[in-house]
Structure formats: C-alpha cells, structure tokens
Amino acid sequence: MVLSGAQLIAIFIVSAIAGMGSVLDEFQTHRPLIACTLTGLILGDMTTGIIIGGTLEMIALGWMNIGAAMAPDSALASTISTILVIAGHQSIGAGIAIAMPLAAAGQVLTILCRTLTVFFQHRADAFAREGNLRGIDLCHLGALVIQALRVAVPTLLVAMYIGTGAVQTLLDAIPPVITGGLQIAGGFIVVVGYAMVINMMQANYLMPFFFLGFVIAAFTKFNLVAFGVIGLVLAIVYIQLNPKYNKTAVAAPAASSAGGKDDDLDDDLDD
Amino acid sequence: MEKKLTKSDFFWTFIRSNFAQGSWNMERMQALGFCFGVIPIIKRLYTGDERKQALKRHLEFYNTHPFVTAPIIGVVAAMEEQRANGKDISDGVINGLKVGMMGPLAGVGDPIFWGTARPITASLGASFALGGSLFGPILFFVLFNLIRLLVRWYGIKYGYEKGTDVISDVAGNKLQKITEGASILGLFVMGALVNKWTSMNVPVVVSTITKQDGTVAVTTVQTILDQLMPGLLPLLLTFLCIKLMKNKVNPIWIIFGLFAVGILGYWTGILGM
C-alpha cells in the first residue's frame, strides 16, 4: 500500500505528538493504546490499529521512566509496527515482534536526544544571566521538538518506503516458524511488564495480595472492574486495621482488652 | 506595594507544568523544565537582577516524578512570594526544600501513578481495545488524564496554601498510607492479570485413553497443570523475570529471550497456541 501525501503528513504529525508524549509522560500519547489507534485511523483501518494498541499496551504495561532510568520506547514501537501491519500487510503477531527491537532502538535514541539536550540546558543558563524569559522558553521547547523529531523522522521514512517492493519482499521472507513462534511468545511476553511493575513497588511484605489476586482470577470469571473494587476494599481495610497507623489513638484500650481476652483463653485452656 | 501572585499566574504555571519533562537531559534532568514551569511566578514577582538570580536558582539540578512536582511548585510559589516581599529566604533554603522534597515525593509518585494508576487504567482500556472497540483507548486517555490533571491542579494549590507545612505532611504517615494502599491495589490487580491475561499451553500428550463408550480422553501436560492451578506457568515465568531484573538484566533482553523461547517451543512442539 502506497501512502498519499496527506497521509504522510498526518503520520508525521501523529508520530511527532507521540514522540513528545514519550519524553513528557503526561498526556500518554506515546502509549500504544493512543499512538496505534491514531496511526490506524490515518491508514484507514482504525480497528486494526486499536487491536495492535491493546496488544502492545499489555506488553508495555510496566515500561516506565524511573529516576534516570529510561524505559523501552513505546512511541516508536507503536507507530512503526502499526504501519507495518496495516500498510505492509503483516500479521498482528509479526507486528508485535517487530515492535520490540524498535522499542530498544527508540530507547537508545531517546538517551541520545537527552544527551544532546544538555546543550539547551546550557543555553538556558546564558539566557538566565541576561534575564531573558523568552529565550528560556525557546530552549525548553526546542528540546521538546528534538524529541518529537526523534520519533517522527524514522516513522516517516518507514511510511514512505512501505509501498516499495523491496520492503514487502523483506517482510514476506520471514519464515512461518518465526511468525508462529512469535505469536505464541506474544501470549506470555506480557509477564515482563507485570514483573517490572511488581519489581518497582519493592514491597515484598505486600505480596500476599498479589497471590490472592492470582488465585481469585484462576477460579472466577470476574472482570477487571471487579478486581479493581476488591483491591480497593482490601487496601482500605488493610490501612484501617494496620496498627502502624493507629498507635496513638487506640493503643491503650486495645492492649487492655487484648490482655483480657488472653486471660479468658488461658482460663478456658486451664479448664 | 505588596507583591501578590494572581489566579492567572497559577493557571499558566499549571499549563506549563504539563510540559515539565520536555527538556529532560542527562546533566540536570528536569532543571530547565522546572524553571520553564515557574516562569509566570518569577515574571510576576521579580525584575532586573532579582529576576536573573531567581532564574539561576531554578536552573539547578532537579528530578522527581512529573506529577508530584505540583505541590513542590506550590510551596516554591509561596516561598518566592514571601521572599519578593522582603522576607529573608536564601537561595539555599529554596533549593534545599526542592531537593529535600523531590526524593520522598518520587517515592510516592512512582508506585501510585506508574505502578497502580496507569497499569490499571491501561489494562482496562486494553481489555476493550483487544476486541477492536474505540471505547478502550478513549477510556484510558480520559481516565488517566483526569487523575493526572486533578493531581496537578490541586497539588499546586495545596502546596501554595500550606507552604512549608507540606514538609511535615510528606514526612507524616498520610502519604505512606496512600502509597501502601495503592501498592496493595496494584499488586492485587497484577496477580489477576498474570493469571487472566497470559496464555501458555504445553500440548505435549501424556496419555491417550479410549474409554468404554468409545470417546477418547487425551491428557496433555497442560491438562495436568490446569488441574493443579490454572496459570501456574505464567506465574513461575513472572517470578523468573523479577529475579532476572533484580540481577540488573535489561527488560528488553528478557523480552527477546522469551521470543526465542516461543520460536523454539513452537518449532519443537512443546509450546502451542
């Protein structure tokens, strides 16, 4: 499928917005759910875009920037993989598989851009010495533009050459054992994202709640909303009953009543 | 005349703070972003050399979770206002406050927003999106941004009104309660997701029995595993991933490794759809 000029411009804009979202991490335009859907919309097959977005979102669930550690880049992975699936006529499984090296490439590119941005930081220092507010604004926004181009340029290149025979032949040359295997891996690759979230929480003492969620899911047909409500109730009850938060107010009476109960129990046992 | 920050200063600071990480760099991280955010405040309060000094003050190293930066902006606004009105607050005090708050607040923001709010809203959205419904992406976008914008708006307001008293809140157990509660919710939902939203099938046949009525009962490894506990393999795999990450293995390599496992499993027939 050869893309029209208007489609290429729209792809450039959407991937620029995804690129900005990736560094800002505010509006979440870099998340697969949003970026794949918009890319799909431009290519004339939004439903496929939404499905890729949902699949990729589950894999990327735990991809997050913590402190100075960069996550794999979901922006570049989302835009290019959607183009490969819809305009390059690949299966969704293959698209997801190609998205992973793209996420790694995007991660390297963002680290590069964030290093280049040091230059803008120093320009801003110079503007601060002059008291030039507009200059500082431009430094900040200029750095943001670089991050937008980081995703928009590679995506545009892929979109431009997707219609050519060479790319098509290359994609079609992938043997079925690879695509089949990737599809199977797609079923359990999501655990990496879950593991990232669990790892980040660093709360081993709260892991019983994880196992409870696991077992309830194994033997019921509850949906996510139900799990959300149960989880919230558990959290509230845990906080309310936790002695750590109730020391000052309840300590004295609780101690005496507990002591009383113990005595009763002792008496019972003596009998 | 006393200098006072106006409603519009706060509004524009709120708008700008949505772009806090735009110039995130390897040297001073969110320093320029913070300065960009508080420019409306600096513009209102200072002129001339004082303004230059204020700009320089807010270009120092700074990095925290992007949403919880809001109360810090609020406190800084309150302190800068007092300073502009002649109160003796040094550069060191303001910077010490920023640096002192950014660590503990990041420790709260990461589990609440990246560990709980986003995975839950995103997986909720994805559950609709997997069926091709546009409702999924919209739900995620609206829900997450609503939470985020409310935290930003009220965070700035709260920080400004409470001023330096915020520090005692940060140190107190109110935030600890919220973080712990969010972690419980997040871990509980993760447990459910590990079970529900993974698929791993080992179709290796253990026994084929033809019953008396002629039906054939095929027992695979997966049938036995499911009788034990559905979702056992993904659970074990999750813990393997956690272990690898604790040993500083880059998650993207684990993903590639699992792709290799999938291809190998499919080729040998140990893993199936």
XYZ file of C-alpha atoms in Angstrom:
544
model
C 0.000 0.000 0.000
C 1.460 3.342 -1.107
C 0.555 6.193 1.207
C -0.751 9.514 -0.121
C 0.926 12.847 0.602
C -1.799 13.814 3.049
C -1.397 10.511 4.881
C 2.371 11.026 5.142
C 1.883 14.496 6.616
C -0.673 13.163 9.104
C 1.671 10.284 10.055
C 4.453 12.823 10.640
C 2.238 14.927 12.925
C 0.876 11.996 14.922
C 4.305 10.457 15.428
C 5.666 13.859 16.474
C 2.933 14.054 19.106
C 3.775 10.508 20.207
C 7.460 11.473 20.434
C 6.655 14.467 22.632
C 4.407 12.272 24.770
C 7.284 9.862 25.238
C 9.520 12.401 26.957
C 6.747 14.339 28.721
C 4.953 11.235 30.000
C 1.919 13.414 30.697
C -0.847 13.011 28.111
C 0.176 9.402 27.343
C 0.126 9.961 23.570
C 3.169 7.674 23.374
C 1.277 4.721 24.824
C 0.325 2.055 22.253
C -3.386 2.445 23.035
C -3.288 6.027 21.774
C -0.449 6.033 19.215
C -1.524 2.832 17.396
C -5.153 3.934 17.276
C -4.280 7.298 15.710
C -1.853 5.702 13.230
C -4.509 3.156 12.300
C -7.040 5.955 11.794
C -4.726 7.676 9.287
C -4.078 4.442 7.393
C -7.809 3.822 7.030
C -8.065 0.827 9.372
C -8.622 2.116 12.870
C -9.976 -1.179 14.228
C -6.719 -2.985 13.457
C -4.848 -0.057 14.993
C -6.888 -0.358 18.184
C -6.242 -4.110 18.418
C -2.470 -3.663 17.930
C -2.629 -0.885 20.503
C -4.365 -3.115 23.041
C -1.949 -5.994 22.461
C 1.142 -3.812 22.645
C -0.220 -1.906 25.654
C -0.341 -5.120 27.675
C 3.304 -5.831 26.817
C 4.306 -2.252 27.621
C 2.289 -2.099 30.855
C 5.362 -1.823 33.058
C 7.521 0.313 30.783
C 8.185 3.410 32.866
C 10.871 6.005 33.388
C 12.063 5.794 36.985
C 14.570 8.376 38.130
C 17.276 8.481 35.473
C 16.479 5.028 34.017
C 14.822 5.109 30.593
C 12.112 2.622 29.643
C 11.948 0.907 26.235
C 10.302 3.418 23.915
C 6.668 2.632 23.191
C 6.207 5.611 20.816
C 8.482 4.398 18.011
C 7.357 0.799 18.556
C 3.682 1.777 18.236
C 3.801 3.984 15.143
C 6.094 1.820 13.009
C 4.580 -1.541 13.949
C 1.090 -0.264 13.076
C 2.336 0.900 9.671
C 3.969 -2.490 9.058
C 0.792 -4.361 9.947
C -1.741 -2.212 8.072
C 0.220 -0.816 5.127
C 2.771 -3.678 4.997
C 0.094 -6.404 5.270
C 1.771 -8.238 8.149
C 0.024 -10.260 10.848
C -0.528 -8.570 14.200
C 1.787 -11.146 15.789
C 4.599 -10.220 13.416
C 3.931 -6.529 14.007
C 4.280 -7.006 17.765
C 7.517 -8.941 17.266
C 8.993 -6.158 15.117
C 7.861 -3.614 17.705
C 10.310 -4.972 20.301
C 13.602 -4.154 18.525
C 12.009 -0.809 17.634
C 11.363 -0.150 21.325
C 15.012 -0.898 22.038
C 16.119 1.414 19.218
C 13.801 4.122 20.498
C 15.328 3.772 23.953
C 18.825 4.329 22.558
C 17.607 7.303 20.504
C 15.932 8.982 23.474
C 19.085 8.640 25.564
C 20.981 10.265 22.686
C 18.445 13.104 22.494
C 18.506 13.596 26.237
C 22.271 13.953 25.999
C 22.000 16.486 23.158
C 19.548 18.432 25.310
C 22.376 19.265 27.725
C 23.270 21.912 25.123
C 19.846 23.553 25.554
C 20.280 23.465 29.313
C 23.498 25.478 28.960
C 21.934 27.927 26.510
C 19.205 28.448 29.124
C 21.885 29.292 31.710
C 23.138 32.027 29.381
C 19.622 33.397 28.876
C 19.097 33.372 32.653
C 22.145 35.602 33.089
C 20.510 38.070 30.681
C 17.133 37.699 32.366
C 15.683 36.610 29.023
C 12.475 34.680 29.774
C 11.538 34.125 26.126
C 14.948 32.586 25.479
C 14.498 30.065 28.292
C 11.072 29.140 26.911
C 12.607 28.557 23.488
C 15.373 26.360 24.911
C 12.846 24.207 26.692
C 10.507 23.886 23.726
C 13.405 23.385 21.303
C 14.461 20.324 23.281
C 10.892 19.074 23.060
C 10.954 19.463 19.269
C 14.060 17.265 19.068
C 12.194 14.536 20.944
C 9.265 14.929 18.534
C 11.554 14.529 15.517
C 13.215 11.513 17.104
C 10.018 9.541 16.506
C 8.543 11.457 13.563
C 11.534 11.131 11.193
C 12.094 7.342 11.436
C 8.333 6.771 11.230
C 8.014 8.963 8.167
C 10.864 7.092 6.448
C 9.163 3.749 7.060
C 5.836 5.173 5.841
C 7.476 6.462 2.649
C 9.153 3.195 1.713
C 6.485 0.756 2.896
C 4.856 0.744 -0.553
C 8.047 -0.250 -2.349
C 8.628 -3.846 -3.391
C 11.908 -4.206 -1.505
C 10.364 -3.721 1.946
C 7.480 -6.004 1.045
C 9.767 -8.825 -0.128
C 11.833 -8.467 3.018
C 8.764 -8.756 5.248
C 7.339 -11.669 3.280
C 10.626 -13.550 3.593
C 10.045 -14.172 7.323
C 9.544 -17.985 7.652
C 6.311 -19.275 9.237
C 8.151 -20.958 12.125
C 9.267 -17.478 13.226
C 5.844 -15.845 12.913
C 4.133 -18.806 14.604
C 6.663 -18.809 17.415
C 6.336 -15.059 17.875
C 2.588 -15.405 18.134
C 2.992 -17.977 20.907
C 5.530 -15.790 22.670
C 3.013 -12.937 22.449
C 0.827 -14.912 24.860
C 3.303 -14.802 27.704
C 5.644 -11.924 26.872
C 3.283 -9.680 28.881
C 4.687 -11.111 32.121
C 7.806 -8.968 31.627
C 5.641 -5.858 32.046
C 3.897 -7.288 35.111
C 7.287 -8.201 36.585
C 8.507 -4.628 36.014
C 5.560 -3.219 37.967
C 5.974 -5.704 40.833
C 9.705 -5.039 40.917
C 9.218 -1.277 41.075
C 6.787 -1.473 44.027
C 9.538 -3.032 46.176
C 7.007 -4.266 48.709
C 7.711 -7.933 49.380
C 5.578 -7.844 52.511
C 2.530 -6.972 50.388
C 2.977 -9.929 48.014
C 0.151 -11.923 49.675
C -2.224 -9.521 47.888
C -0.608 -10.460 44.583
C -1.187 -14.165 45.240
C -4.750 -13.504 46.350
C -5.454 -11.702 43.074
C -3.880 -14.579 41.175
C -5.959 -17.277 42.869
C -9.240 -15.351 42.645
C -8.603 -14.839 38.918
C -7.816 -18.534 38.490
C -11.161 -19.721 39.843
C -13.635 -16.954 38.968
C -14.823 -15.086 35.913
C -14.610 -11.613 37.481
C -13.693 -8.752 35.127
C -11.121 -6.031 35.769
C -13.623 -3.641 37.324
C -14.487 -6.281 39.932
C -10.790 -6.791 40.662
C -10.347 -3.045 40.992
C -13.158 -2.788 43.536
C -11.998 -5.809 45.563
C -8.423 -4.494 45.530
C -9.575 -1.089 46.720
C -11.609 -2.593 49.560
C -8.637 -4.729 50.619
C -6.384 -1.681 50.584
C -8.761 0.398 52.699
C -9.354 -2.373 55.235
C -5.619 -3.044 55.479
C -4.862 0.618 56.154
C -7.699 0.929 58.667
C -6.690 -2.130 60.648
C -2.932 -1.663 60.428
C -1.643 -0.979 63.960
C 1.181 1.060 62.430
C -1.307 3.873 61.711
C -3.378 3.525 64.891
C -0.687 3.612 67.570
C -1.536 6.813 69.419
C -5.325 6.658 69.371
C -6.125 3.048 70.141
C -3.007 1.662 71.759
C -4.052 1.765 75.427
C -7.612 0.337 75.320
C -6.674 -2.220 72.645
C -3.844 -3.516 74.811
C -6.035 -3.969 77.869
C -8.861 -5.681 76.001
C -6.422 -7.948 74.222
C -4.916 -8.822 77.577
C -8.383 -9.622 78.925
C -9.120 -11.954 76.039
C -5.855 -13.759 76.539
C -6.746 -14.378 80.163
C -10.129 -15.770 79.196
C -8.484 -18.020 76.711
C -5.950 -19.138 79.286
C -8.769 -19.897 81.715
C -10.583 -21.885 79.092
C -7.487 -23.821 78.323
C -6.863 -24.482 82.027
C -10.362 -25.934 82.317
C 3.330 47.699 47.470
C 2.977 44.056 48.380
C 3.572 41.624 45.536
C 0.884 39.010 45.106
C 0.585 36.101 42.687
C -2.623 36.194 40.666
C -5.016 33.499 39.543
C -3.708 33.736 36.004
C -0.112 33.171 37.206
C -1.214 29.903 38.760
C -3.219 28.964 35.695
C -0.240 29.427 33.383
C 2.092 27.670 35.793
C -0.369 24.761 35.781
C -0.441 24.719 31.960
C 3.355 24.917 31.718
C 3.888 22.223 34.324
C 2.280 19.782 31.868
C 5.473 20.135 29.838
C 7.849 19.725 32.761
C 9.909 16.947 31.203
C 10.237 18.427 27.709
C 13.903 19.248 28.129
C 14.850 16.292 30.341
C 18.610 15.959 29.972
C 21.397 13.786 31.255
C 23.095 16.622 33.116
C 20.449 18.335 35.240
C 17.363 16.288 34.300
C 14.199 18.346 34.926
C 16.029 21.545 35.917
C 15.108 23.543 32.807
C 11.611 22.065 32.902
C 11.060 23.291 36.458
C 12.302 26.756 35.543
C 10.030 26.761 32.484
C 7.124 25.917 34.784
C 7.673 28.691 37.321
C 8.451 31.471 34.814
C 4.981 33.078 35.266
C 5.714 33.286 39.007
C 9.211 34.728 38.508
C 7.869 37.198 35.970
C 5.238 38.492 38.390
C 7.493 38.774 41.440
C 10.894 39.913 40.219
C 12.525 42.378 37.866
C 16.112 43.161 36.910
C 18.900 41.448 38.852
C 16.479 39.737 41.214
C 14.823 38.090 38.237
C 18.187 36.856 36.891
C 19.008 35.445 40.285
C 15.626 33.701 40.515
C 16.069 32.133 37.074
C 19.515 30.891 38.026
C 18.140 29.496 41.286
C 15.590 27.363 39.453
C 18.018 26.003 36.869
C 19.722 23.813 39.468
C 19.579 20.010 39.301
C 16.067 18.728 39.826
C 14.293 15.436 39.179
C 11.176 13.817 40.595
C 8.057 12.058 39.429
C 6.477 14.514 36.940
C 3.031 14.711 38.602
C 4.072 15.150 42.212
C 6.189 18.102 41.162
C 2.915 20.063 41.567
C 2.959 20.524 45.364
C 6.659 21.445 45.157
C 5.801 24.179 42.642
C 3.107 25.350 45.059
C 5.489 25.579 48.013
C 8.123 27.313 45.881
C 5.484 29.836 44.752
C 4.631 30.585 48.384
C 8.287 30.998 49.374
C 9.168 33.139 46.377
C 6.219 35.389 47.151
C 7.415 35.883 50.712
C 10.962 36.500 49.539
C 9.813 39.068 46.981
C 8.016 40.868 49.804
C 11.232 41.229 51.748
C 11.317 38.133 53.929
C 14.826 36.755 54.331
C 14.788 33.432 52.493
C 18.099 32.431 50.925
C 18.690 30.564 47.653
C 19.948 27.644 49.700
C 16.695 27.343 51.636
C 14.570 27.235 48.482
C 16.851 24.744 46.749
C 17.182 22.659 49.883
C 13.427 22.447 50.036
C 13.152 21.337 46.399
C 15.885 18.750 46.757
C 14.538 17.599 50.101
C 11.034 17.032 48.765
C 11.793 15.558 45.361
C 13.138 12.253 46.669
C 10.335 11.322 49.074
C 7.667 12.523 46.632
C 9.126 10.478 43.761
C 8.970 7.503 46.090
C 5.248 8.160 46.419
C 4.532 9.085 42.802
C 6.209 6.092 41.165
C 4.151 3.336 42.843
C 0.911 5.341 42.756
C 0.988 6.514 39.137
C 3.354 4.183 37.262
C 2.700 1.147 39.437
C -1.039 1.391 40.005
C -2.991 4.129 38.204
C -1.501 3.653 34.743
C -1.379 -0.171 34.634
C -4.972 -0.368 35.863
C -6.440 2.270 33.529
C -4.330 0.973 30.627
C -5.255 -2.669 31.120
C -8.903 -1.671 31.470
C -8.614 0.227 28.180
C -6.715 -2.631 26.555
C -9.394 -5.144 27.567
C -11.840 -3.222 25.362
C -9.248 -2.467 22.679
C -8.409 -6.146 22.149
C -11.954 -6.544 20.835
C -11.397 -3.615 18.472
C -13.523 -1.144 20.427
C -12.591 2.545 20.282
C -14.048 2.861 23.774
C -10.836 1.288 25.146
C -8.330 3.963 24.064
C -10.787 6.742 24.932
C -11.451 5.294 28.385
C -7.711 5.078 29.137
C -6.984 8.574 27.815
C -9.829 10.263 29.700
C -9.436 8.367 32.988
C -5.677 8.696 33.289
C -5.535 12.331 32.244
C -8.390 13.214 34.581
C -6.469 11.755 37.548
C -3.273 13.432 36.388
C -4.763 16.896 35.839
C -6.602 16.844 39.163
C -3.367 15.932 40.967
C -1.530 18.727 39.156
C -4.152 21.413 39.767
C -4.892 20.643 43.406
C -1.255 19.794 44.082
C -0.112 23.305 43.169
C -2.978 24.839 45.141
C -2.291 22.639 48.170
C 1.427 23.382 48.144
C 0.839 27.121 47.900
C -1.744 27.223 50.693
C 0.158 25.044 53.141
C 3.594 26.400 52.288
C 6.428 24.818 54.198
C 3.932 22.883 56.358
C 3.795 20.438 53.433
C 7.118 19.024 54.594
C 5.514 17.638 57.741
C 2.827 16.026 55.569
C 5.493 14.458 53.400
C 7.219 13.118 56.493
C 3.969 12.066 58.206
C 2.086 8.889 57.529
C -0.679 10.311 55.333
C 1.368 9.814 52.172
C 2.636 6.486 53.422
C -0.955 5.308 53.782
C -1.809 6.310 50.218
C 1.341 4.694 48.834
C 0.787 1.483 50.725
C -2.886 1.358 49.719
C -2.012 1.970 46.073
C 0.637 -0.755 46.208
C -1.907 -3.240 47.577
C -4.389 -2.381 44.814
C -1.662 -2.528 42.169
C -0.243 -5.862 43.308
C -3.703 -7.406 43.643
C -4.611 -6.428 40.075
C -1.186 -7.588 38.812
C -1.894 -11.000 40.339
C -5.186 -11.151 38.472
C -3.533 -10.062 35.217
C -0.765 -12.664 35.472
C -3.478 -15.281 35.656
C -6.073 -13.919 33.245
C -4.132 -12.105 30.559
C -1.459 -14.566 29.697
C -1.611 -17.744 27.685
C 0.837 -20.575 27.800
C -0.024 -24.023 26.557
C 2.077 -27.198 26.649
C 0.198 -29.565 24.303
C 2.564 -32.483 24.829
C 0.386 -35.597 25.137
C 0.926 -37.663 28.272
C -1.680 -40.344 27.692
C -4.452 -41.196 25.265
C -7.168 -43.381 26.736
C -10.094 -44.804 24.785
C -12.973 -45.111 27.208
C -15.559 -47.900 27.116
C -18.118 -45.689 25.361
C -15.652 -45.038 22.550
C -14.702 -41.428 23.417
C -11.019 -40.611 23.501
C -9.620 -38.742 26.501
C -6.336 -37.014 25.680
C -4.313 -35.850 28.643
C -1.668 -33.230 27.899
C 0.870 -31.677 30.235
C -1.322 -28.569 30.204
C -4.396 -30.509 31.383
C -2.459 -31.733 34.413
C -1.059 -28.254 35.127
C -4.542 -26.727 34.876
C -5.896 -29.249 37.361
C -3.143 -28.213 39.740
C -3.593 -24.447 39.309
C -4.612 -22.589 36.152
C -1.938 -20.109 35.125
C 0.884 -21.783 37.009
C 3.457 -21.459 34.201
C 2.958 -17.698 33.649
C 3.249 -17.249 37.422
C 6.588 -19.039 37.518
C 7.724 -17.082 34.473
C 6.793 -13.806 36.192
C 8.997 -14.681 39.145
C 11.826 -15.655 36.837
C 11.558 -12.203 35.201
C 11.564 -10.476 38.607
C 14.670 -12.434 39.556
C 16.427 -11.507 36.310
C 15.531 -7.821 36.737
C 16.835 -7.860 40.306
C 20.107 -9.019 38.733
C 20.047 -5.922 36.510
C 19.111 -7.684 33.266
C 17.595 -5.151 30.845
C 13.861 -5.985 30.369
C 14.195 -5.699 26.600
C 16.669 -8.604 26.622
C 14.232 -10.675 28.654
C 11.596 -9.920 26.006
C 13.945 -11.066 23.224
C 14.769 -14.161 25.273
C 11.085 -15.000 25.593
C 10.656 -14.553 21.827
C 13.399 -17.124 21.349
C 11.637 -19.450 23.801
C 8.405 -19.020 21.823
C 10.045 -19.812 18.485
C 11.928 -22.782 19.917
C 8.821 -24.072 21.670
C 6.732 -23.780 18.510
C 9.412 -25.486 16.412
C 9.756 -28.434 18.796
C 6.038 -28.608 19.515
C 6.464 -28.163 23.266
C 4.534 -24.888 23.199
C 1.262 -24.459 21.345
C -1.493 -21.894 20.819
